[in-house]
Amino acid sequence: MSHRVCQIKALAGLSVLELYRRKDLIVVFVLCAVILLPLMVFTPFGVSGASRYVNEMALLLVWLFSLVIGLGVSARLFPPEFESRTIYPMLSKPVARGTVLAGKYAGALAASVSALAVFYAAYGLLAGVRQGVWFPAVLVQAFALHIGFLAVVTALGLLGSLVLTPSANLTMMGLTVTGMLFFGQRLSALASAQAWPGRTVLTLLDWFGPHVEFFDLRQRVVHEWPPIGWDVCLAVLAYAAGYAALCLMVAAFAFRKKRF
Amino acid sequence: MSGQRLQLWLLLVGAGVAVALGRAIPVCFEGRLPQTPGEDVLSLILGDARLELSRALGEKAEEYFHGGVRNLNCTIHSDAVGRGHEGHDAEARGIKEGEPHGAHQHGDEGEHASGHAPGGGLWQWINASVHEQAHRHLEGLQMVEMLPWFWAACRLSAKNTQAYESSAYVLAYELGKPEEGVRLLEDGIRKDPAKPELDFFLGEIYFSKLRDMRRAEACFVSAREKCLPAQRDAARAEELLRLRLRAVFYLGYLAKQRGDLDRVRLCLNEAESLAPQHHTVRDLRVLLEKSGTKNQ
């Protein structure tokens, strides 16, 4: 058991190193600074004091870049191994296919979450300096739920990397996640307004699609609404864990059947 | 070698022709080219989409007004009735502030406005819990949060009258910066001089916030005059009629303040000819019947 944990840790460590070696995070950080710094000193109609629009833009960028990093990291885990055939020595170590999958997933998630932690720390400091409120409970909840979002996204990216080509995977998962972010809340209402077969398709999508909008607490953070109940928070995190586990089970099945 | 020289000469001739055409076409076809000179980059890139984008930004500001919740039944405009600038009609009519004259009532505080009823399925329950839908408003100095969106809306399109009005309302009435509101409205009038709403609103700020009756009267006169041709627009006729009546009432009220009863009578006649049953007619009659005059 401990041997397997060591293997998973080694595989996960490689994925984290890969993210920092490519310096994606630095590029993203510079981009955020270029967008946000002019907004921070902007005084519309010569009146200062507005901060929510900066917070909203900052959180939008955090969401956008966390999606890009999460999906990018998870989707790039297996295809280079297949192309360069380094998957053979890895599997002949011997490391079980399930262990490889778990290690890769843990690595993708750890890398994405480490980047997310940096983003939220920067956001918390920025908001604290501007508004004098340091890391309120709703921000902590937003971070926790955002980790849930990344758990689902990386699992989807990993699954896609085993059954689709890299570009198709990125396109499909990107569209699915952004589509669910925008329309997930309205799917049941949209489904009930349709005739068959549209209703069935939308209902199935509502049941089985990744409801990533559950993890989006931006509105509460930006507009200073009170935090959600911890029972809701736990329910949403349980949903994330369940959905990610389901994706990984399907991915394990696909990986077992995969011929290199 | 001679072939290369020929190619060089052909290249030079081609470049010369291109430059000559580039210089000649704008002169020869002046006024008939698709882009007009002097247009800013935004209008060149976005064209008529600017107004739609500007409206979308105005809606974003309205969303901020409701704490991030989109509420179509309540806007900063509807909320201003009785609370803000339109309440000064009431002030001029001698109605005490705080009376529910056209006040915008919110009986649904705390209710869920988007239809995410708890119990409508597990997904709906989670969504309703995560995404707040309760009805609340920004108040007072908090309204500064709306300004960046209104600023962008005004910058994108000068035809978005509502964005100008709402921005000026926030500046003048909520943030106590009427001079900024005046500057913005003057800019809006300069960019789109045909719309009477901005003149009227400018008059209201002069009247109620800056107490500059001379300028306020000039603005109400201008608004009334701009309403005359604009009223031919059937879609806006009703709205412009109301605006004109309000401008006429203010003019009558200001005339009464000066003791110019003949002018008040003229205003009353104008209002009667426009809408005999309108409350403006009744209010102007009350003004005429009251004895004595108030000094400014």
XYZ file of C-alpha atoms in Angstrom:
556
model
C 0.000 0.000 0.000
C 2.719 2.450 1.025
C 4.674 1.406 -2.062
C 1.702 2.381 -4.211
C 1.377 5.722 -2.388
C 5.075 6.376 -3.071
C 4.523 5.632 -6.756
C 1.537 7.976 -6.896
C 3.513 10.690 -5.101
C 6.394 10.346 -7.554
C 4.069 10.551 -10.558
C 2.185 13.520 -9.066
C 5.437 15.326 -8.286
C 6.471 15.045 -11.925
C 3.240 16.702 -13.073
C 3.672 19.582 -10.617
C 7.275 20.100 -11.722
C 6.138 20.066 -15.334
C 3.748 23.009 -14.724
C 6.406 25.124 -13.031
C 9.082 24.131 -15.543
C 6.964 25.485 -18.406
C 6.532 28.828 -16.581
C 2.842 29.027 -17.541
C 2.090 30.499 -14.167
C 4.444 33.435 -14.658
C 2.874 34.260 -18.013
C -0.597 34.124 -16.488
C 0.451 36.291 -13.561
C 1.985 38.952 -15.804
C -1.166 38.938 -17.948
C -3.344 39.432 -14.862
C -1.162 42.309 -13.700
C -1.304 43.985 -17.121
C -5.118 43.802 -17.105
C -5.774 44.619 -13.459
C -3.255 47.347 -12.633
C -4.771 49.974 -14.975
C -8.236 49.067 -13.656
C -7.100 49.579 -10.069
C -6.034 53.169 -10.665
C -9.031 54.002 -12.848
C -11.425 56.643 -11.424
C -14.626 56.866 -13.498
C -16.003 60.438 -13.694
C -13.176 61.446 -11.364
C -14.776 59.553 -8.479
C -12.703 56.967 -6.626
C -13.905 54.234 -4.290
C -15.344 51.636 -6.653
C -13.748 48.250 -6.082
C -16.249 45.583 -7.056
C -15.528 45.836 -10.753
C -11.823 45.151 -10.107
C -12.766 42.219 -7.880
C -15.080 40.880 -10.541
C -12.456 41.176 -13.266
C -9.836 39.586 -11.016
C -12.079 36.632 -10.184
C -13.072 36.239 -13.823
C -9.389 36.018 -14.737
C -8.780 33.557 -11.903
C -11.593 31.364 -13.225
C -10.463 31.642 -16.813
C -6.828 30.868 -16.093
C -7.605 28.091 -13.625
C -9.720 26.448 -16.325
C -6.933 26.863 -18.869
C -4.306 25.505 -16.474
C -6.467 22.649 -15.145
C -7.587 21.499 -18.558
C -4.197 22.109 -20.162
C -2.252 20.189 -17.520
C -4.628 17.218 -17.409
C -5.035 16.984 -21.171
C -1.251 16.952 -21.712
C -0.475 14.136 -19.275
C -0.892 11.055 -21.454
C -0.555 12.046 -25.144
C 3.224 12.869 -24.961
C 3.802 9.558 -23.144
C 1.994 7.699 -25.936
C 3.768 9.631 -28.701
C 7.270 9.248 -27.307
C 6.447 5.682 -26.130
C 7.748 6.401 -22.617
C 4.555 4.792 -21.332
C 6.121 1.316 -21.955
C 9.040 1.613 -19.508
C 6.709 3.268 -17.010
C 4.225 0.383 -17.121
C 7.000 -2.206 -17.082
C 8.475 -0.897 -13.789
C 6.038 -2.473 -12.803
C 3.418 0.170 -12.058
C -0.230 -0.804 -12.352
C -2.257 1.145 -14.873
C -4.598 2.288 -12.111
C -1.623 3.660 -10.162
C -0.368 5.559 -13.208
C -3.805 7.057 -13.701
C -4.198 7.987 -10.035
C -0.699 9.476 -9.943
C -1.240 11.501 -13.083
C -4.596 12.756 -11.780
C -3.173 13.653 -8.381
C -0.350 15.502 -10.108
C -2.662 17.442 -12.405
C -4.908 18.364 -9.486
C -1.995 19.321 -7.226
C -0.428 21.481 -9.935
C -3.737 23.234 -10.679
C -4.566 23.733 -7.003
C -1.093 25.125 -6.261
C -1.586 27.689 -9.049
C -5.077 28.421 -7.720
C -3.735 28.966 -4.205
C -1.311 31.548 -5.560
C -4.180 33.292 -7.391
C -6.444 33.371 -4.347
C -3.624 34.534 -2.084
C -2.953 37.399 -4.498
C -6.678 38.187 -4.721
C -7.068 38.098 -0.930
C -4.141 40.478 -0.479
C -5.430 42.801 -3.215
C -8.933 42.910 -1.731
C -7.553 43.262 1.786
C -5.383 46.236 0.877
C -8.185 47.953 -1.056
C -11.127 47.194 1.230
C -9.557 46.340 4.589
C -11.262 42.936 4.788
C -8.748 40.093 4.987
C -9.778 36.658 3.708
C -13.460 36.613 4.728
C -15.286 33.295 5.174
C -16.983 33.585 1.795
C -13.566 33.822 0.096
C -12.404 30.687 1.905
C -15.562 28.923 0.711
C -14.991 30.210 -2.818
C -11.470 28.749 -2.750
C -12.710 25.409 -1.392
C -15.395 25.148 -4.070
C -12.929 26.221 -6.733
C -10.774 23.235 -5.751
C -13.887 21.107 -6.311
C -14.238 22.684 -9.744
C -10.635 21.792 -10.574
C -11.159 18.234 -9.319
C -13.971 17.832 -11.862
C -12.187 19.641 -14.705
C -8.917 17.731 -14.359
C -10.811 14.421 -14.177
C -12.686 15.352 -17.351
C -9.443 16.420 -19.052
C -7.742 13.171 -18.083
C -10.674 11.086 -19.309
C -10.748 13.049 -22.562
C -7.019 12.565 -23.099
C -7.554 8.789 -23.146
C -10.478 8.693 -25.561
C -9.968 11.762 -27.786
C -7.148 13.455 -29.667
C -5.502 16.304 -27.688
C -7.085 19.137 -29.689
C -10.521 17.491 -29.718
C -10.230 16.904 -25.979
C -9.387 20.530 -25.214
C -12.160 21.817 -27.482
C -14.817 19.422 -26.214
C -14.039 19.853 -22.535
C -13.593 23.612 -22.863
C -16.987 23.939 -24.524
C -18.664 21.590 -22.048
C -17.311 23.376 -19.000
C -18.015 26.923 -20.222
C -21.431 25.857 -21.543
C -22.347 24.378 -18.176
C -21.034 27.466 -16.388
C -23.350 29.675 -18.436
C -26.391 27.434 -18.890
C -26.133 24.806 -16.143
C -28.528 26.675 -13.867
C -31.152 26.941 -16.583
C -30.918 23.447 -18.047
C -33.975 22.048 -16.265
C -36.075 25.081 -17.234
C -34.785 24.862 -20.816
C -35.549 21.128 -20.922
C -39.137 21.570 -19.737
C -39.724 24.205 -22.441
C -38.657 21.825 -25.252
C -40.522 19.141 -27.146
C -39.182 15.593 -27.573
C -36.330 14.774 -28.398
C -34.802 18.074 -27.254
C -36.368 17.647 -23.832
C -34.803 14.198 -23.356
C -31.372 15.367 -24.493
C -31.419 18.398 -22.183
C -32.787 16.359 -19.270
C -29.982 13.816 -19.674
C -27.486 16.660 -19.867
C -29.001 18.136 -16.710
C -28.688 14.817 -14.880
C -25.269 13.694 -16.085
C -23.510 16.873 -17.262
C -20.848 18.384 -14.987
C -22.687 21.085 -13.032
C -19.639 23.288 -12.630
C -21.840 26.300 -11.887
C -22.268 24.870 -8.356
C -18.687 25.909 -7.624
C -19.035 29.509 -8.788
C -19.187 31.795 -5.737
C -17.959 34.895 -7.561
C -21.234 36.758 -7.160
C -21.187 36.238 -3.388
C -17.543 37.285 -3.071
C -17.781 40.340 -5.318
C -21.086 41.680 -3.969
C -20.334 40.863 -0.341
C -23.200 38.448 0.193
C -22.956 36.276 3.307
C -21.260 32.871 2.988
C -23.318 29.837 2.040
C -24.193 27.211 4.636
C -21.410 24.718 5.296
C -23.875 21.893 4.613
C -24.316 23.237 1.062
C -20.551 23.635 0.744
C -19.990 20.026 1.800
C -22.756 18.786 -0.518
C -21.115 20.561 -3.467
C -17.669 19.187 -2.560
C -19.189 15.702 -2.266
C -20.666 16.205 -5.743
C -17.204 17.170 -7.032
C -15.602 14.112 -5.434
C -18.313 11.827 -6.788
C -18.187 13.252 -10.300
C -14.376 13.144 -10.419
C -14.405 9.547 -9.134
C -16.912 8.572 -11.821
C -14.747 10.163 -14.543
C -11.655 8.407 -13.199
C -13.426 5.045 -13.159
C -14.398 5.488 -16.805
C -10.846 6.677 -17.537
C -9.416 3.586 -15.787
C -11.652 1.384 -17.905
C -10.557 3.196 -21.091
C -6.896 3.020 -20.048
C -7.159 -0.708 -19.352
C -8.650 -1.299 -22.805
C -6.246 1.071 -24.533
C -3.849 -0.387 -27.114
C -0.674 1.631 -27.636
C 20.670 40.553 -65.429
C 18.406 42.621 -67.698
C 15.483 40.478 -66.534
C 16.257 41.378 -62.922
C 16.443 45.052 -63.809
C 13.092 44.832 -65.588
C 11.591 43.191 -62.481
C 12.988 45.997 -60.332
C 11.505 48.653 -62.619
C 8.143 46.869 -62.671
C 8.200 46.692 -58.890
C 8.951 50.397 -58.617
C 6.221 51.289 -61.125
C 3.725 49.070 -59.228
C 4.640 50.702 -55.936
C 4.298 54.151 -57.497
C 0.849 53.337 -58.904
C -0.274 51.947 -55.521
C 0.885 55.069 -53.680
C -0.683 57.372 -56.306
C -4.019 55.519 -56.106
C -3.887 55.567 -52.300
C -3.473 59.335 -52.356
C -5.937 59.998 -55.211
C -8.924 57.853 -54.190
C -9.826 59.747 -50.964
C -9.634 63.042 -52.908
C -11.573 61.877 -55.997
C -14.317 60.066 -54.089
C -14.609 62.346 -51.086
C -17.831 61.689 -49.153
C -18.579 58.469 -51.056
C -16.187 56.166 -49.261
C -17.529 53.727 -46.643
C -15.632 55.253 -43.703
C -16.167 58.891 -42.870
C -13.167 60.861 -41.668
C -13.118 61.884 -38.027
C -14.898 58.789 -36.723
C -13.301 57.388 -33.587
C -11.810 53.916 -33.444
C -14.716 52.506 -31.433
C -17.282 53.525 -34.009
C -15.115 52.195 -36.831
C -14.751 48.814 -35.148
C -18.174 48.388 -33.606
C -20.474 50.536 -35.747
C -24.103 50.330 -34.618
C -23.258 47.524 -32.197
C -21.941 50.222 -29.876
C -25.419 51.085 -28.647
C -26.229 47.449 -27.899
C -22.944 46.981 -26.054
C -23.548 50.200 -24.190
C -26.990 48.958 -23.124
C -25.473 45.671 -21.985
C -23.015 47.597 -19.822
C -25.911 49.647 -18.448
C -27.637 46.373 -17.539
C -24.469 45.239 -15.819
C -24.594 48.389 -13.714
C -28.238 47.593 -12.882
C -27.080 44.128 -11.838
C -24.611 45.757 -9.460
C -27.471 47.874 -8.108
C -29.127 44.596 -7.080
C -26.001 43.026 -5.568
C -25.156 41.001 -8.655
C -28.697 39.752 -9.249
C -30.429 40.553 -12.505
C -33.895 41.840 -11.716
C -35.966 42.996 -14.652
C -38.867 44.301 -12.583
C -36.812 46.851 -10.716
C -34.215 49.234 -12.120
C -32.344 52.221 -10.787
C -34.753 54.288 -12.930
C -37.871 52.814 -11.379
C -36.297 53.075 -7.954
C -35.438 56.732 -8.496
C -39.148 57.541 -8.843
C -40.194 59.070 -5.569
C -36.705 58.633 -4.053
C -34.544 60.735 -6.268
C -34.759 63.148 -9.122
C -38.385 62.604 -10.053
C -39.278 63.195 -6.447
C -38.387 66.812 -6.975
C -41.492 67.194 -9.093
C -43.253 66.357 -5.892
C -41.072 68.775 -3.975
C -42.046 71.536 -6.371
C -45.682 70.598 -5.987
C -45.384 71.024 -2.250
C -45.615 67.336 -1.426
C -43.588 66.370 1.615
C -40.595 64.118 1.066
C -41.178 60.668 2.386
C -44.756 60.495 1.174
C -45.316 57.488 -1.039
C -45.877 59.634 -4.139
C -45.029 57.164 -6.871
C -42.630 55.475 -4.487
C -41.204 52.206 -5.577
C -42.357 49.573 -3.131
C -40.420 46.392 -2.544
C -42.611 43.825 -0.979
C -40.329 41.014 -1.992
C -37.264 41.725 0.143
C -35.484 38.499 0.811
C -37.598 36.520 -1.574
C -36.094 34.481 -4.314
C -36.574 36.345 -7.537
C -35.291 33.959 -10.145
C -37.625 31.092 -9.632
C -35.074 28.766 -8.022
C -37.608 27.530 -5.571
C -36.104 25.316 -2.905
C -37.501 21.843 -3.330
C -37.506 21.976 -7.149
C -34.928 19.167 -7.338
C -31.483 18.690 -5.822
C -29.664 20.663 -8.523
C -32.074 23.590 -8.134
C -31.658 23.525 -4.371
C -27.870 23.709 -4.677
C -28.050 26.447 -7.307
C -30.504 28.496 -5.242
C -28.234 28.160 -2.208
C -25.012 28.966 -4.033
C -26.255 31.757 -6.306
C -27.933 34.420 -4.178
C -31.220 35.727 -5.572
C -32.581 37.800 -2.706
C -33.693 41.321 -3.546
C -31.483 44.079 -2.191
C -30.140 47.408 -3.371
C -26.986 49.427 -3.181
C -27.620 52.576 -1.217
C -25.969 55.959 -0.819
C -22.203 55.899 -1.214
C -22.260 52.216 -2.197
C -23.648 53.366 -5.540
C -20.118 54.339 -6.522
C -19.718 50.667 -7.487
C -22.006 51.202 -10.480
C -20.001 54.077 -11.921
C -17.329 52.105 -13.841
C -20.040 50.319 -15.851
C -21.983 53.513 -16.470
C -18.775 55.255 -17.473
C -18.061 52.526 -20.021
C -21.695 52.619 -21.235
C -21.537 56.399 -21.785
C -18.165 56.140 -23.508
C -19.370 53.432 -25.851
C -22.432 55.245 -27.127
C -23.665 58.793 -26.682
C -27.107 57.596 -27.800
C -27.604 55.611 -24.612
C -29.586 58.345 -22.867
C -30.489 56.092 -19.970
C -26.827 55.494 -19.112
C -26.216 59.250 -19.011
C -29.289 59.832 -16.864
C -28.471 57.018 -14.447
C -24.828 58.087 -14.140
C -25.845 61.682 -13.496
C -28.455 60.515 -10.980
C -25.858 58.519 -9.040
C -23.345 61.363 -9.146
C -25.734 64.170 -8.241
C -28.224 62.551 -5.890
C -26.450 59.604 -4.304
C -22.816 60.711 -4.154
C -23.428 64.441 -3.665
C -21.422 65.483 -6.720
C -23.913 67.497 -8.781
C -21.131 69.356 -10.632
C -19.861 66.045 -12.004
C -23.402 65.117 -12.996
C -23.824 68.456 -14.762
C -20.538 67.985 -16.624
C -21.586 64.532 -17.775
C -25.029 65.661 -18.936
C -23.566 68.636 -20.802
C -21.200 66.231 -22.534
C -24.149 63.978 -23.420
C -26.162 66.921 -24.781
C -23.198 68.037 -26.879
C -22.836 64.557 -28.369
C -26.548 63.898 -28.936
C -28.331 67.257 -28.960
C -31.700 66.011 -30.235
C -32.769 64.170 -27.058
C -34.778 66.310 -24.601
C -34.356 63.933 -21.628
C -30.829 65.054 -20.830
C -31.802 68.748 -20.910
C -34.684 68.045 -18.582
C -32.578 66.081 -16.161
C -29.883 68.748 -16.238
C -32.580 71.280 -15.367
C -33.655 69.146 -12.430
C -30.105 69.020 -11.062
C -29.756 72.793 -11.401
C -33.173 73.199 -9.769
C -32.924 70.812 -6.870
C -29.227 70.372 -6.178
C -27.471 73.551 -7.291
C -30.421 75.907 -6.766
C -29.471 77.743 -9.949
C -32.960 78.663 -11.164
C -31.801 80.678 -14.160
C -29.900 77.772 -15.675
C -32.602 75.332 -14.624
C -35.202 77.384 -16.536
C -32.989 77.508 -19.639
C -32.690 73.711 -19.515
C -36.460 73.205 -19.113
C -37.115 75.571 -22.023
C -34.625 73.642 -24.139
C -36.191 70.298 -23.136
C -39.663 71.561 -24.002
C -38.509 72.835 -27.393
C -36.754 69.577 -28.194
C -39.912 67.655 -27.297
C -41.892 69.420 -30.048
C -40.221 67.832 -33.103
C -39.416 64.616 -31.248
C -43.097 64.063 -30.380
C -43.729 63.175 -34.013
C -41.951 59.916 -33.257
C -45.032 57.738 -32.643
C -43.158 55.189 -30.557
C -42.012 57.791 -28.051
C -44.914 60.236 -28.316
C -46.478 59.285 -24.969
C -43.174 59.401 -23.114
C -42.235 62.747 -24.657
C -45.637 64.199 -23.896
C -45.126 63.376 -20.219
C -41.653 64.892 -20.316
C -42.951 68.052 -21.947
C -45.708 68.376 -19.358
C -43.164 68.044 -16.575
C -40.951 70.677 -18.198
C -43.996 72.962 -18.550
C -44.833 72.462 -14.874
C -41.301 73.386 -13.818
C -41.437 76.470 -16.046
C -44.743 77.465 -14.480
C -43.358 76.864 -11.002
C -40.272 78.990 -11.681
C -42.444 81.737 -13.173
C -44.589 81.670 -10.041
C -41.435 82.027 -7.919
C -40.654 85.218 -9.856
C -44.228 86.434 -9.539
C -44.795 86.199 -13.307
C -48.415 85.019 -13.263
C -48.935 85.639 -16.983
C -46.220 83.115 -17.722
C -47.869 80.649 -15.342
C -51.133 81.093 -17.248
C -49.335 80.450 -20.522
C -47.895 77.269 -19.083
C -51.335 76.228 -17.831
C -52.831 76.833 -21.280
C -50.082 74.795 -22.887
C -50.587 71.930 -20.446
C -54.375 72.028 -20.950
C -53.955 71.896 -24.699
C -51.649 68.874 -24.377
C -53.489 66.779 -21.773
C -56.441 68.412 -20.003
C -56.817 65.551 -17.510
C -53.159 65.367 -16.527
C -52.208 66.171 -12.926
C -49.829 68.870 -14.202
C -52.870 70.943 -15.219
C -54.324 70.544 -11.734
C -51.008 71.444 -10.110
C -50.568 74.531 -12.270
C -54.095 75.650 -11.385
C -53.223 75.251 -7.710
C -50.121 77.378 -8.302
C -52.214 80.100 -9.908
C -54.856 80.038 -7.207
C -52.308 80.373 -4.384
C -51.990 84.014 -3.459
C -48.673 85.827 -3.092
C -45.283 84.945 -4.528
C -42.157 83.424 -3.095
C -38.809 85.009 -3.618
C -36.031 82.873 -5.004
